[in-house]
Coordinates of C-alpha atoms in Angstrom, one line a residue:
Chain K
A1 CA -6.6 -4.8 -17.4
Q2 CA -4.3 -6.4 -14.7
S3 CA -5.4 -8.4 -11.5
V4 CA -3.9 -10.0 -8.4
A5 CA -5.4 -12.8 -6.4
Q6 CA -5.0 -13.7 -3.1
P7 CA -6.9 -16.9 -2.7
E8 CA -6.7 -17.5 1.1
D9 CA -8.4 -14.7 3.7
Q10 CA -6.6 -16.5 6.3
V11 CA -3.6 -18.7 7.0
N12 CA -3.1 -20.2 10.3
V13 CA 0.5 -21.9 10.9
A14 CA 2.2 -22.8 14.2
E15 CA 5.4 -21.2 15.3
G16 CA 8.5 -22.7 13.8
N17 CA 6.6 -24.0 10.7
P18 CA 6.9 -23.2 7.2
L19 CA 4.6 -20.0 5.9
T20 CA 3.2 -19.7 2.7
V21 CA 1.2 -17.1 1.5
K22 CA -0.5 -17.4 -2.1
C23 CA -0.5 -14.8 -5.0
T24 CA -1.4 -15.1 -8.4
Y25 CA -1.4 -12.5 -11.2
S26 CA -2.7 -11.6 -14.4
V27 CA -0.8 -8.8 -16.4
S28 CA -0.1 -7.7 -20.0
G29 CA 3.7 -7.7 -20.6
N30 CA 6.2 -8.1 -17.6
P31 CA 4.8 -8.2 -14.0
Y32 CA 6.2 -5.7 -11.2
L33 CA 5.2 -7.5 -8.0
F34 CA 5.4 -6.6 -4.6
W35 CA 4.5 -8.1 -0.9
Y36 CA 3.5 -5.7 1.8
V37 CA 2.9 -6.5 5.3
Q38 CA 0.5 -4.3 7.6
Y39 CA 0.3 -4.7 11.5
P40 CA -2.9 -3.3 12.9
N41 CA -3.5 0.4 12.4
R42 CA -0.5 1.0 10.7
G43 CA 0.4 1.6 7.1
L44 CA 2.0 -0.6 4.6
Q45 CA 5.6 -2.2 5.0
F46 CA 7.6 -3.2 2.0
L47 CA 8.6 -6.7 2.2
L48 CA 10.1 -7.6 -1.4
K49 CA 9.7 -7.1 -5.0
Y50 CA 10.0 -8.8 -8.4
I51 CA 11.2 -6.7 -11.4
T52 CA 13.5 -9.0 -13.4
G53 CA 16.2 -11.3 -12.7
D54 CA 16.4 -14.3 -10.2
N55 CA 12.9 -16.0 -9.5
L56 CA 13.6 -16.1 -5.9
V57 CA 13.9 -13.0 -4.5
K58 CA 14.8 -12.4 -0.8
G59 CA 13.1 -9.8 1.6
S60 CA 12.8 -8.5 4.7
Y61 CA 12.6 -10.2 8.2
G62 CA 13.5 -13.5 6.3
F63 CA 10.9 -13.6 4.0
E64 CA 11.3 -14.7 0.5
A65 CA 8.8 -15.2 -2.7
E66 CA 9.2 -17.2 -6.0
F67 CA 8.2 -15.6 -9.3
N68 CA 7.0 -18.8 -11.2
K69 CA 5.7 -17.1 -14.7
S70 CA 4.3 -20.3 -16.2
Q71 CA 1.7 -20.6 -13.0
T72 CA 1.4 -16.5 -13.0
S73 CA 2.2 -17.0 -9.2
F74 CA 4.3 -15.0 -6.6
H75 CA 4.1 -16.8 -3.4
L76 CA 5.2 -15.2 -0.4
K77 CA 7.2 -18.1 1.9
K78 CA 9.3 -17.7 5.3
P79 CA 10.8 -21.3 6.6
S80 CA 10.2 -20.5 10.2
A81 CA 7.3 -18.4 11.1
L82 CA 7.3 -16.2 14.2
V83 CA 4.3 -15.3 16.4
S84 CA 5.3 -11.6 15.4
D85 CA 4.6 -12.2 11.9
S86 CA 1.1 -12.5 12.5
A87 CA -0.2 -9.5 10.1
L88 CA -2.2 -9.0 7.2
Y89 CA -0.2 -9.5 4.0
F90 CA -0.9 -8.1 0.9
C91 CA 0.1 -8.9 -2.9
A92 CA 0.5 -6.2 -5.4
V93 CA 1.2 -5.5 -9.0
R94 CA 2.2 -2.4 -10.8
N95 CA 1.5 -1.2 -14.0
S96 CA 3.2 0.9 -16.3
W97 CA 2.0 4.1 -14.8
G98 CA 3.2 3.2 -11.4
K99 CA 0.2 2.7 -10.0
L100 CA -0.3 -0.6 -7.5
Q101 CA -3.2 -2.5 -7.8
F102 CA -3.4 -4.7 -4.2
G103 CA -5.0 -8.3 -3.6
A104 CA -7.7 -8.9 -0.8
G105 CA -5.1 -9.4 1.6
T106 CA -4.1 -12.6 3.5
Q107 CA -4.3 -12.5 7.4
V108 CA -1.8 -14.6 8.9
V109 CA -2.0 -16.0 12.4
V110 CA 0.9 -17.8 13.8
T111 CA 0.2 -19.6 17.3
P112 CA 2.9 -20.2 20.0
Chain Y
G1 CA 15.6 7.1 4.3
A2 CA 12.7 7.2 2.5
V3 CA 10.3 8.0 5.6
V4 CA 6.7 9.0 5.0
S5 CA 4.4 10.5 7.5
Q6 CA 0.5 11.3 7.7
H7 CA -0.9 13.6 10.1
P8 CA -3.1 13.3 12.2
S9 CA -2.9 9.8 13.0
W10 CA -6.4 9.5 14.0
V11 CA -9.3 12.0 13.9
I12 CA -12.8 12.3 14.8
C13 CA -15.3 14.6 13.6
K14 CA -18.6 15.7 13.6
S15 CA -20.8 15.0 10.4
G16 CA -20.9 18.1 8.0
T17 CA -17.5 19.3 9.2
S18 CA -14.3 19.0 6.8
V19 CA -11.2 17.3 7.9
K20 CA -7.5 17.3 6.3
I21 CA -5.2 14.8 6.4
E22 CA -1.3 15.7 5.6
C23 CA 1.4 13.4 3.7
R24 CA 4.6 14.3 3.8
S25 CA 7.9 12.7 2.7
L26 CA 10.4 13.3 5.4
D27 CA 14.0 12.4 3.4
F28 CA 12.9 12.7 -0.2
Q29 CA 11.5 14.4 -2.6
A30 CA 8.4 13.2 -4.2
T31 CA 6.6 14.3 -7.6
T32 CA 3.9 11.9 -7.2
M33 CA 2.1 10.7 -3.9
F34 CA -1.3 8.2 -3.9
W35 CA -4.0 8.3 -1.5
Y36 CA -5.7 5.2 -0.5
R37 CA -8.6 4.0 1.4
Q38 CA -8.8 1.0 3.4
F39 CA -11.8 -0.4 4.9
P40 CA -11.6 -2.8 8.2
K41 CA -10.3 -6.0 7.0
Q42 CA -10.2 -5.2 3.3
S43 CA -7.7 -4.1 0.6
L44 CA -6.3 -0.9 -0.1
M45 CA -8.4 1.1 -3.0
L46 CA -6.5 3.8 -4.8
M47 CA -8.4 7.0 -4.5
A48 CA -6.3 9.4 -6.6
T49 CA -3.0 10.1 -7.9
S50 CA -1.6 13.4 -6.7
N51 CA 1.2 15.4 -8.9
E52 CA 3.0 18.2 -7.4
G53 CA 1.8 21.3 -9.3
S54 CA -1.0 19.8 -11.1
K55 CA -4.5 18.8 -10.5
A56 CA -4.9 15.0 -9.0
T57 CA -6.1 12.4 -11.2
Y58 CA -8.9 10.4 -9.5
E59 CA -10.0 6.9 -9.6
Q60 CA -13.3 6.1 -11.1
G61 CA -16.3 6.5 -8.5
V62 CA -14.3 8.9 -6.4
E63 CA -16.1 12.4 -6.0
K64 CA -13.2 15.0 -6.7
D65 CA -15.3 17.7 -4.8
K66 CA -15.7 15.5 -1.9
F67 CA -12.1 14.5 -1.5
L68 CA -10.1 17.6 -2.4
I69 CA -6.1 16.9 -3.0
N70 CA -3.5 19.4 -3.1
H71 CA -0.1 18.7 -3.9
A72 CA 1.7 22.1 -3.0
S73 CA 5.5 21.1 -2.8
L74 CA 7.7 18.1 -3.2
T75 CA 7.2 17.0 0.0
L76 CA 3.8 17.8 1.1
S77 CA 0.1 16.3 -0.2
T78 CA -2.9 17.0 1.4
L79 CA -6.4 15.3 1.6
T80 CA -9.5 17.0 2.7
V81 CA -12.6 15.3 3.2
T82 CA -15.3 17.7 2.9
S83 CA -18.8 17.7 4.5
A84 CA -17.7 14.3 6.3
H85 CA -20.3 11.9 6.5
P86 CA -20.1 8.7 8.9
E87 CA -19.7 6.3 5.2
D88 CA -16.5 8.4 5.0
S89 CA -15.0 6.7 8.2
S90 CA -12.2 4.8 7.1
F91 CA -8.3 4.3 7.4
Y92 CA -6.7 6.7 4.9
I93 CA -3.0 5.9 3.6
C94 CA -1.0 7.9 1.6
S95 CA 2.2 6.7 -0.4
A96 CA 5.1 8.9 -1.9
R97 CA 7.3 7.9 -4.9
V98 CA 11.1 8.3 -5.2
L99 CA 12.2 10.9 -7.6
G100 CA 14.5 10.3 -9.8
T101 CA 17.4 7.5 -10.4
G102 CA 20.5 6.9 -9.0
K103 CA 19.8 8.6 -5.9
P104 CA 21.9 8.0 -3.2
G105 CA 20.4 5.7 -0.8
Y106 CA 17.5 4.4 -2.9
S107 CA 18.0 1.6 -4.9
S108 CA 14.2 1.9 -5.7
Y109 CA 13.1 4.2 -8.5
N110 CA 9.6 4.8 -9.0
E111 CA 9.2 2.9 -5.5
Q112 CA 6.2 3.8 -3.4
F113 CA 6.7 4.4 0.3
F114 CA 3.8 4.4 2.7
G115 CA 2.8 6.4 5.4
P116 CA 1.4 5.1 8.8
G117 CA -2.4 5.8 7.9
T118 CA -4.9 8.2 9.4
R119 CA -7.8 6.6 11.3
L120 CA -11.1 8.9 10.5
T121 CA -14.0 8.5 11.9
V122 CA -17.0 10.5 11.4
L123 CA -19.9 10.7 14.1

């Protein structure tokens, strides 16, 4: 069985500082990993994904994520956070049938 | 491209009534659509997988007679919450999976694109 964990319920960061949102996964076989962002009362917006290739994946809005096979992690990062980055972030893993399994979510709060 | 819409965006209904939620892929065809449920400050839980022209596949613990899913065309899936009760109040989100490979403008075969969600409140 596959699973994905987001160990932090909330991450607080000051605007302009680096932002990291943690995600670890457990899968059999090659992982297909995703990051999504959700603003209040909205659906999910795709940020980036790792399927294969370079371990550093660049995505939308200046976000990137690093796939680390040995640590089974896929942490989301942004060098300089904006207040508008305040939202709920979900890590997800996709199985071979195309189903997504989401982590619990991490609330990011960026203060001015 | 790859826009998914949901209608209505929010609905309030009385206990015992049925509510239909539509999920449409606006600019692509989707053989598969997924329905999720999300409680406040919680993650998305997959309810069912909807395949065009066939019966939906429900996740364990989801009552198929209560949550009726119809996928009548490659661009439309509907979720009907029958005999709704207050505990059915939730945020329902659909996603649609892109059909085919090499489709111009879509580099993400088998990618899911999410609708904006429908907020259901049952009084």
